[in-house]
XYZ file of N, CA and C in Angstrom:
585
model
N -48.748 -12.503 -217.326
C -47.854 -14.044 -217.358
C -46.504 -13.911 -217.686
N -46.495 -13.019 -219.044
C -45.303 -12.336 -219.640
C -44.595 -11.690 -218.994
N -45.367 -10.745 -217.856
C -44.142 -10.051 -216.890
C -43.452 -11.114 -215.774
N -44.315 -12.182 -215.516
C -43.685 -13.237 -214.456
C -42.293 -14.264 -215.028
N -42.680 -14.365 -216.655
C -41.638 -14.816 -217.200
C -40.106 -14.303 -217.118
N -40.638 -12.414 -217.780
C -39.467 -11.350 -218.150
C -38.903 -11.527 -216.655
N -39.526 -11.371 -215.276
C -38.904 -11.194 -213.935
C -38.251 -12.321 -213.671
N -38.954 -13.662 -213.693
C -37.954 -15.150 -213.593
C -36.726 -15.187 -213.972
N -36.660 -14.772 -215.671
C -35.777 -14.665 -216.605
C -34.671 -13.848 -215.775
N -34.696 -12.604 -215.527
C -33.559 -11.760 -215.183
C -33.173 -11.972 -213.686
N -34.216 -12.727 -213.191
C -33.080 -13.086 -211.883
C -32.500 -14.159 -211.891
N -33.092 -15.424 -212.807
C -32.320 -16.371 -212.652
C -31.007 -15.975 -213.851
N -31.342 -14.943 -214.522
C -29.574 -14.578 -215.495
C -28.610 -14.000 -214.522
N -29.169 -13.270 -213.458
C -28.648 -12.516 -212.551
C -28.210 -13.399 -211.613
N -28.717 -14.525 -211.366
C -27.822 -15.292 -210.492
C -26.882 -16.414 -211.354
N -27.303 -16.861 -212.534
C -26.220 -17.306 -213.215
C -24.749 -16.840 -213.436
N -25.173 -15.607 -213.785
C -24.080 -14.462 -213.599
C -23.208 -14.471 -212.585
N -23.829 -14.000 -211.178
C -23.562 -14.026 -210.200
C -22.578 -15.258 -210.033
N -22.631 -16.425 -209.782
C -22.150 -18.046 -209.620
C -21.040 -17.968 -210.656
N -21.240 -17.524 -212.347
C -20.113 -17.741 -212.762
C -19.095 -16.381 -212.816
N -19.284 -15.740 -212.022
C -18.294 -14.664 -211.320
C -17.448 -15.051 -210.802
N -18.142 -15.382 -209.591
C -17.550 -16.262 -208.227
C -16.699 -17.326 -208.331
N -17.183 -17.687 -209.409
C -16.454 -19.388 -210.155
C -15.161 -18.606 -210.583
N -15.760 -18.032 -211.493
C -14.251 -17.465 -212.307
C -13.418 -17.091 -211.342
N -13.390 -16.053 -210.471
C -13.101 -15.408 -209.679
C -12.094 -16.687 -208.454
N -12.629 -17.584 -208.352
C -11.567 -18.295 -207.384
C -10.534 -19.166 -208.256
N -10.921 -19.590 -209.791
C -10.130 -20.235 -210.120
C -9.090 -19.174 -210.607
N -9.374 -18.222 -211.433
C -8.192 -16.810 -211.367
C -7.482 -16.810 -210.119
N -7.725 -16.976 -208.763
C -7.275 -16.944 -207.581
C -6.294 -17.682 -207.273
N -6.761 -19.085 -207.433
C -6.012 -20.324 -207.427
C -5.133 -20.575 -208.467
N -5.083 -20.180 -209.552
C -4.596 -20.034 -210.329
C -2.854 -18.956 -210.783
N -3.599 -17.368 -209.973
C -2.515 -16.884 -209.826
C -1.855 -16.978 -208.629
N -2.485 -17.680 -207.299
C -1.182 -18.042 -206.401
C -0.487 -19.315 -206.858
N -0.969 -20.427 -207.588
C -0.059 -21.369 -208.294
C 1.323 -21.014 -208.561
N 0.744 -19.746 -209.821
C 1.797 -18.856 -210.976
C 2.677 -18.461 -209.800
N 2.002 -17.755 -208.994
C 3.199 -16.792 -208.242
C 4.048 -17.681 -206.973
N 3.594 -18.441 -206.524
C 4.371 -19.674 -205.940
C 5.927 -20.333 -206.446
N 4.918 -20.721 -208.043
C 6.065 -21.218 -209.078
C 7.024 -20.354 -209.171
N 6.410 -18.893 -209.755
C 7.606 -17.753 -210.177
C 8.568 -17.380 -208.992
N 7.943 -18.131 -207.789
C 9.127 -17.800 -206.635
C 9.880 -18.412 -206.156
N 10.025 -19.808 -207.626
C 10.989 -20.922 -207.184
C 10.378 -21.950 -206.452
N 9.168 -21.760 -205.655
C 8.763 -22.682 -204.641
C 7.814 -24.033 -205.455
N 8.560 -24.710 -205.835
C 7.678 -26.091 -206.512
C 7.507 -26.691 -205.412
N 5.669 -27.401 -205.995
C 5.437 -28.592 -204.824
C 6.334 -29.554 -204.721
N 6.064 -29.929 -203.620
C 7.168 -31.452 -203.463
C 6.243 -32.408 -202.317
N 6.428 -33.631 -203.008
C 5.875 -34.724 -202.023
C 6.721 -35.624 -201.196
N 8.028 -35.390 -201.231
C 8.864 -36.311 -200.578
C 10.057 -35.253 -200.408
N 10.674 -35.684 -199.408
C 12.144 -34.694 -198.848
C 13.108 -36.394 -199.001
N 14.572 -36.360 -198.901
C 14.796 -37.703 -199.057
C 16.282 -36.910 -197.737
N 16.804 -38.037 -197.588
C 17.943 -38.159 -196.422
C 19.042 -36.762 -196.428
N 18.906 -36.360 -197.786
C 19.902 -35.315 -198.319
C 19.617 -33.986 -198.401
N 18.214 -33.864 -198.073
C 17.686 -32.518 -198.719
C 17.064 -32.499 -199.875
N 16.956 -33.275 -200.520
C 16.159 -33.094 -202.186
C 14.636 -33.375 -202.285
N 14.125 -32.470 -202.539
C 12.954 -32.564 -202.468
C 12.163 -33.303 -203.931
N 11.179 -33.582 -203.942
C 10.863 -34.271 -204.946
C 9.177 -33.812 -205.634
N 8.574 -33.607 -206.387
C 7.231 -33.596 -207.280
C 6.892 -34.576 -207.913
N 5.718 -34.736 -207.759
C 5.212 -36.088 -208.893
C 5.071 -35.150 -209.762
N 4.754 -36.318 -211.074
C 4.547 -36.058 -212.682
C 4.083 -37.665 -212.637
N 3.389 -37.416 -214.261
C 2.707 -39.046 -214.536
C 4.115 -39.907 -215.014
N 5.338 -39.268 -214.815
C 6.332 -40.499 -215.604
C 7.156 -40.705 -214.422
N 6.843 -40.435 -213.350
C 7.330 -40.554 -211.692
C 7.710 -39.385 -210.840
N 9.254 -38.866 -210.648
C 9.274 -38.092 -209.915
C 10.148 -37.034 -210.447
N 10.163 -36.039 -210.092
C 10.963 -34.484 -210.809
C 11.778 -33.779 -209.318
N 12.789 -33.618 -209.381
C 13.081 -32.518 -208.415
C 13.006 -31.607 -208.657
N 12.292 -30.956 -207.156
C 11.850 -29.266 -207.124
C 12.388 -28.671 -206.373
N 13.453 -29.354 -205.277
C 13.632 -28.300 -204.343
C 14.953 -29.120 -203.551
N 15.891 -27.724 -203.245
C 16.907 -28.409 -202.658
C 17.118 -27.634 -201.084
N 16.551 -28.830 -200.176
C 16.923 -28.027 -198.466
C 18.058 -28.183 -197.921
N 18.843 -28.914 -198.346
C 20.440 -29.546 -198.014
C 21.383 -28.696 -197.882
N 22.285 -29.306 -197.417
C 23.515 -28.387 -196.691
C 24.608 -28.980 -197.711
N 24.881 -29.787 -198.342
C 26.180 -30.906 -198.496
C 26.167 -29.927 -199.903
N 27.806 -30.595 -199.897
C 28.160 -29.739 -201.381
C 28.148 -30.831 -202.670
N 28.166 -32.217 -202.103
C 27.842 -33.007 -203.234
C 26.834 -33.582 -203.682
N 26.237 -33.555 -204.321
C 24.525 -33.315 -204.405
C 24.523 -34.833 -205.552
N 23.750 -35.911 -204.832
C 23.533 -37.116 -206.145
C 22.091 -37.098 -206.176
N 21.659 -36.792 -207.315
C 20.591 -37.071 -207.722
C 19.991 -38.734 -208.261
N 19.341 -39.683 -207.709
C 19.460 -41.134 -207.584
C 18.549 -41.105 -209.099
N 18.699 -42.380 -209.343
C 18.055 -43.053 -210.429
C 16.423 -43.238 -209.796
N 16.551 -43.844 -208.715
C 14.580 -43.930 -208.133
C 15.191 -43.311 -206.753
N 13.770 -43.076 -206.818
C 13.224 -42.843 -205.175
C 12.134 -43.103 -204.662
N 11.760 -44.035 -203.831
C 10.546 -44.556 -202.998
C 9.864 -44.894 -204.065
N 11.095 -45.896 -205.168
C 10.298 -47.224 -205.836
C 9.915 -45.953 -207.119
N 10.243 -45.041 -207.357
C 9.603 -44.524 -208.257
C 10.827 -43.607 -209.488
N 11.085 -43.999 -210.775
C 12.176 -42.931 -211.335
C 11.773 -41.254 -210.996
N 13.280 -41.103 -210.974
C 13.635 -39.674 -211.179
C 13.992 -39.159 -212.629
N 12.976 -38.452 -213.507
C 13.064 -38.359 -214.552
C 13.347 -36.839 -214.897
N 13.347 -35.556 -213.871
C 13.870 -34.435 -214.370
C 13.834 -33.692 -213.201
N 15.099 -32.644 -213.463
C 14.960 -31.408 -212.529
C 14.419 -29.911 -212.840
N 13.823 -29.504 -211.967
C 13.015 -28.268 -212.686
C 13.748 -27.061 -212.685
N 12.887 -25.961 -213.001
C 13.679 -24.647 -212.843
C 14.342 -24.259 -211.202
N 15.581 -23.490 -211.813
C 16.132 -23.240 -210.404
C 16.527 -23.599 -209.341
N 16.211 -25.002 -209.397
C 16.419 -25.776 -207.823
C 17.453 -25.550 -207.416
N 18.664 -25.432 -207.634
C 20.036 -25.522 -207.137
C 20.559 -23.859 -207.081
N 19.972 -23.315 -207.895
C 20.218 -21.905 -208.048
C 20.994 -21.253 -207.237
N 22.181 -20.608 -207.083
C 23.263 -20.007 -205.825
C 23.235 -21.101 -204.927
N 22.634 -22.368 -204.885
C 23.825 -23.203 -203.818
C 24.739 -22.986 -203.789
N 25.465 -23.631 -202.295
C 27.020 -23.762 -202.228
C 27.522 -25.251 -202.748
N 27.017 -25.640 -203.785
C 27.170 -26.827 -204.246
C 28.313 -27.124 -204.915
N 29.651 -28.174 -204.542
C 30.526 -28.372 -205.602
C 30.955 -29.383 -206.584
N 30.092 -30.446 -206.542
C 29.618 -31.427 -207.576
C 28.262 -32.090 -207.571
N 27.785 -32.519 -208.657
C 26.465 -32.913 -208.721
C 26.724 -34.604 -209.840
N 25.873 -35.225 -209.585
C 25.836 -36.927 -209.881
C 24.395 -37.016 -210.681
N 24.056 -37.044 -211.999
C 22.548 -37.277 -212.141
C 22.455 -38.309 -212.719
N 21.302 -38.925 -212.118
C 20.820 -40.491 -212.118
C 20.584 -40.293 -213.413
N 20.371 -41.712 -213.979
C 20.372 -42.618 -214.754
C 18.814 -42.289 -215.708
N 18.189 -42.094 -214.977
C 16.627 -41.688 -215.258
C 16.107 -40.551 -215.632
N 17.297 -39.684 -215.430
C 16.612 -37.963 -215.586
C 16.765 -37.825 -216.647
N 16.128 -37.208 -217.790
C 15.694 -37.265 -218.647
C 15.807 -35.780 -219.348
N 15.289 -34.918 -218.366
C 14.997 -33.381 -218.762
C 15.757 -32.302 -217.540
N 16.268 -31.073 -217.932
C 16.632 -30.347 -216.722
C 15.992 -28.811 -217.541
N 15.500 -28.415 -216.354
C 15.051 -26.960 -216.917
C 15.528 -25.462 -216.548
N 15.477 -24.869 -217.039
C 16.121 -23.343 -217.332
C 16.547 -22.942 -215.774
N 17.892 -22.704 -215.684
C 18.489 -22.293 -214.530
C 18.986 -23.215 -213.562
N 18.573 -24.511 -213.696
C 18.515 -25.348 -212.296
C 19.655 -25.436 -211.193
N 20.958 -24.949 -212.338
C 22.566 -25.066 -211.692
C 22.881 -23.830 -211.682
N 22.229 -22.688 -212.073
C 22.619 -21.260 -212.578
C 23.315 -20.755 -211.260
N 24.476 -19.939 -211.401
C 24.955 -19.392 -210.291
C 25.675 -20.119 -209.201
N 25.487 -21.646 -209.683
C 26.618 -22.164 -208.512
C 27.904 -21.972 -208.322
N 28.211 -20.939 -207.945
C 29.557 -20.236 -208.047
C 30.961 -21.528 -207.630
N 30.408 -22.502 -206.614
C 31.285 -23.501 -206.452
C 31.493 -24.640 -207.583
N 30.653 -24.917 -208.310
C 30.282 -26.414 -209.012
C 31.432 -26.345 -209.702
N 32.315 -27.365 -209.727
C 33.156 -27.789 -210.449
C 32.826 -29.160 -211.370
N 32.316 -29.977 -210.826
C 31.922 -30.812 -211.494
C 30.587 -31.765 -211.654
N 30.477 -32.111 -212.795
C 28.860 -32.484 -213.178
C 28.695 -33.875 -213.896
N 28.496 -34.905 -213.288
C 28.121 -36.257 -214.195
C 26.872 -36.299 -214.646
N 26.852 -36.987 -215.984
C 25.305 -36.757 -216.226
C 25.020 -38.323 -216.645
N 24.042 -38.504 -216.377
C 23.750 -40.109 -216.522
C 23.235 -40.314 -217.914
N 22.346 -41.446 -218.013
C 22.443 -41.778 -219.665
C 21.338 -41.514 -220.074
N 20.186 -41.021 -219.621
C 19.213 -40.144 -220.166
C 18.967 -38.842 -220.713
N 19.323 -38.434 -220.192
C 19.323 -36.379 -220.395
C 19.354 -36.575 -221.974
N 18.205 -35.747 -222.478
C 17.953 -35.420 -223.774
C 17.431 -34.307 -224.202
N 17.436 -33.445 -223.016
C 16.751 -31.950 -223.078
C 17.537 -31.298 -221.706
N 18.257 -29.995 -222.255
C 18.848 -28.967 -221.190
C 18.089 -27.517 -221.604
N 17.371 -27.129 -220.925
C 17.101 -25.827 -221.112
C 17.985 -24.654 -221.205
N 17.892 -23.370 -221.129
C 18.499 -22.470 -221.701
C 19.182 -22.026 -219.774
N 20.065 -21.589 -220.185
C 20.954 -21.146 -218.504
C 21.042 -22.007 -217.489
N 20.866 -23.409 -218.237
C 21.003 -24.309 -216.845
C 22.580 -24.253 -216.014
N 23.643 -23.988 -216.578
C 24.725 -23.434 -215.493
C 24.957 -22.226 -215.868
N 24.531 -21.761 -216.446
C 24.844 -19.973 -216.057
C 25.392 -19.446 -215.113
N 26.299 -19.391 -215.300
C 27.385 -18.572 -213.907
C 28.251 -19.269 -213.041
N 28.302 -20.505 -213.836
C 28.759 -21.375 -212.797
C 30.581 -21.051 -212.868
N 31.170 -20.129 -212.377
C 32.505 -19.593 -212.542
C 33.332 -21.276 -213.051
N 33.330 -22.170 -211.717
C 34.769 -23.035 -211.128
C 34.199 -24.220 -212.450
N 33.066 -24.402 -213.484
C 32.749 -25.477 -213.859
C 33.629 -24.961 -215.371
N 34.610 -25.567 -215.754
C 35.301 -25.412 -216.601
C 36.081 -26.640 -217.564
N 34.878 -27.789 -217.362
C 34.789 -29.113 -218.212
C 33.496 -29.792 -217.824
N 32.857 -30.203 -219.134
C 31.734 -31.364 -218.856
C 31.490 -32.378 -219.846
N 31.596 -33.311 -219.389
C 31.056 -34.126 -220.662
C 29.589 -34.522 -220.801
N 28.861 -34.162 -221.734
C 27.587 -34.334 -222.438
C 27.278 -35.612 -222.774
N 26.626 -35.927 -221.816
C 25.576 -37.256 -222.809
C 25.350 -37.590 -224.062
N 25.751 -38.873 -224.570
C 25.405 -39.217 -225.693
C 23.698 -39.114 -226.270
N 23.115 -39.285 -225.267
C 21.513 -38.875 -225.525
C 20.906 -37.584 -225.693
N 21.948 -36.361 -225.540
C 21.527 -35.102 -225.795
C 20.997 -35.086 -226.919
N 19.646 -34.260 -226.668
C 19.299 -33.772 -228.344
C 18.915 -32.232 -228.536
N 18.607 -31.729 -227.299
C 18.391 -30.531 -227.370
C 19.146 -29.563 -225.833
N 20.124 -28.476 -226.438
C 20.397 -27.918 -225.779
C 20.333 -26.143 -225.839
N 19.461 -25.733 -224.488
C 19.298 -24.154 -224.891
C 19.979 -23.683 -224.523
N 19.712 -22.005 -225.184
C 20.579 -20.757 -225.493
C 21.191 -20.800 -223.861
N 22.559 -20.112 -224.101
C 22.865 -19.824 -222.766
C 22.823 -20.770 -221.941
N 23.370 -21.927 -222.567
C 23.146 -22.827 -221.256
C 25.015 -22.927 -220.396
N 25.336 -22.819 -220.956
C 27.005 -22.335 -220.314
C 27.695 -21.517 -220.108
N 26.637 -19.705 -220.397
C 27.775 -18.456 -220.240
C 27.701 -18.346 -219.044
N 28.903 -17.494 -219.202
C 29.686 -17.154 -217.913
C 30.255 -18.253 -217.064
N 30.676 -19.430 -217.616
C 30.874 -20.790 -216.633
C 32.436 -20.807 -216.989
N 33.306 -21.147 -216.502
C 34.690 -21.522 -216.611
C 35.168 -22.229 -218.126
N 33.871 -22.890 -218.415
C 34.092 -23.008 -220.103
C 34.063 -22.021 -221.078
N 33.202 -21.228 -220.557
C 32.601 -20.146 -221.716
C 33.716 -19.117 -221.475
N 34.092 -18.771 -220.314
C 35.571 -17.723 -219.873
C 37.038 -18.252 -220.463
N 36.898 -19.706 -221.060
C 37.850 -20.279 -221.292
C 38.726 -19.678 -222.822
N 39.668 -19.074 -222.950
C 39.838 -18.660 -224.698
C 40.112 -20.010 -225.560
N 40.706 -20.705 -224.554
C 40.931 -21.897 -225.653
C 39.914 -22.764 -225.993
N 38.682 -22.792 -225.564
C 37.484 -23.254 -225.883
C 36.711 -22.907 -226.964
N 37.176 -21.563 -227.399
C 36.538 -20.912 -228.934
C 37.273 -21.207 -229.824
N 36.789 -21.460 -230.960
C 37.451 -21.135 -232.178
C 36.732 -20.961 -233.341
N 37.088 -19.625 -233.802
C 36.638 -19.358 -235.334
C 34.800 -18.694 -234.249
N 35.209 -18.080 -233.554
C 33.897 -17.282 -232.893
C 32.763 -17.866 -232.398
N 33.261 -19.468 -232.138
C 32.169 -20.520 -231.532
C 32.673 -21.165 -230.250
N 31.704 -21.689 -229.792
C 32.495 -22.191 -228.436
C 32.098 -23.506 -228.152
N 32.863 -24.991 -228.050
C 32.646 -26.013 -228.094
C 33.231 -26.290 -227.290
N 32.101 -27.678 -226.955
C 32.523 -28.405 -225.664
C 31.709 -29.841 -226.376
N 32.981 -30.887 -225.974
C 32.700 -32.266 -226.052
C 32.056 -32.824 -227.728
N 32.484 -31.822 -228.779
C 31.714 -32.050 -229.683
C 30.667 -30.679 -230.176
N 30.140 -30.294 -229.392
C 29.132 -29.336 -229.385
C 29.246 -28.177 -229.106
N 28.473 -27.335 -230.286
C 28.787 -25.968 -230.724
C 27.556 -25.569 -229.628
N 28.134 -24.925 -228.710
C 27.312 -24.299 -227.509
C 27.147 -22.984 -227.078
N 27.774 -22.278 -228.024
C 27.526 -20.778 -227.910
C 28.476 -20.115 -229.168
N 27.707 -19.134 -229.353
C 28.694 -18.044 -230.837
C 28.718 -16.803 -229.675
N 29.986 -16.188 -230.415
C 30.400 -14.661 -229.889
C 29.274 -13.407 -230.466
N 28.698 -12.874 -229.724
C 27.864 -11.936 -229.531
C 27.977 -10.724 -231.272
N 27.441 -11.207 -232.455
C 27.841 -10.396 -232.849
C 27.803 -11.195 -234.143
N 28.008 -12.418 -234.239
C 29.075 -13.460 -235.004
C 28.059 -13.794 -235.953
N 28.153 -13.522 -237.180
C 27.252 -13.926 -238.420
C 27.907 -15.275 -239.022
N 27.232 -15.890 -239.778
C 27.653 -16.829 -240.746
C 27.577 -18.406 -240.516
N 28.135 -19.258 -241.102
C 27.600 -20.731 -240.742
C 28.597 -21.747 -239.903
N 27.985 -22.306 -239.154
C 28.959 -23.194 -238.215
C 28.913 -24.733 -238.736
C-alpha cells in the first residue's frame, strides 16, 4: 500500500510539474510576443479614423496607437466614436512627414518619442489637458522652433526638445539653460549649479 501511494504521488507530481511547465511556457511565449510587438512599435489598435490615425482602448477611453495616414497636418480629436482620446503612445509619429499637429483637449499624456525625428514638423498646438510629456517626445524635430506649452503641464521628460529648432537656436539659451515658454527644458551638458 505504501509503494502504491508512493507511485501515485510520483506520477501526480510529475503530471502537475508537466502541466505547470506547459502553462508557464505558453504564458511566457504570449508575453514575449506582446513585448516584442510593442518593442517594434506595433501597438494594438481597435479603430482607425478617416485620416489614418489609429486608436487603442484604455480604461479611460482611447489612446493614439498608430498612424497610417499620408496627410501632413494631423489632428488628434477630443473624442472618437464617442470616447475621449486621452493619450498618445510611444513613437506613434516617429519619422513621419508631418508638418503640424493639433492635440485634442482630452489628451493628458504623450509618451516617449511620440513625435521624434519628424523633420518637417513646424507647429504643435496643445489642448487643455496635457499634464505629462515623456522623454524625447519631440527629439530631432529640426524645424520646430517655437512651442507654447500648456498650463496644465506638470511633468516634462528628459531631452523632450533635444535637437529641435528650439534647442539649436542659441538665443533660447540663457546661463547654460534652455528655456521655452517659462520652462527650463534642457541644460548644457556638464553644467553644474542651480537653476
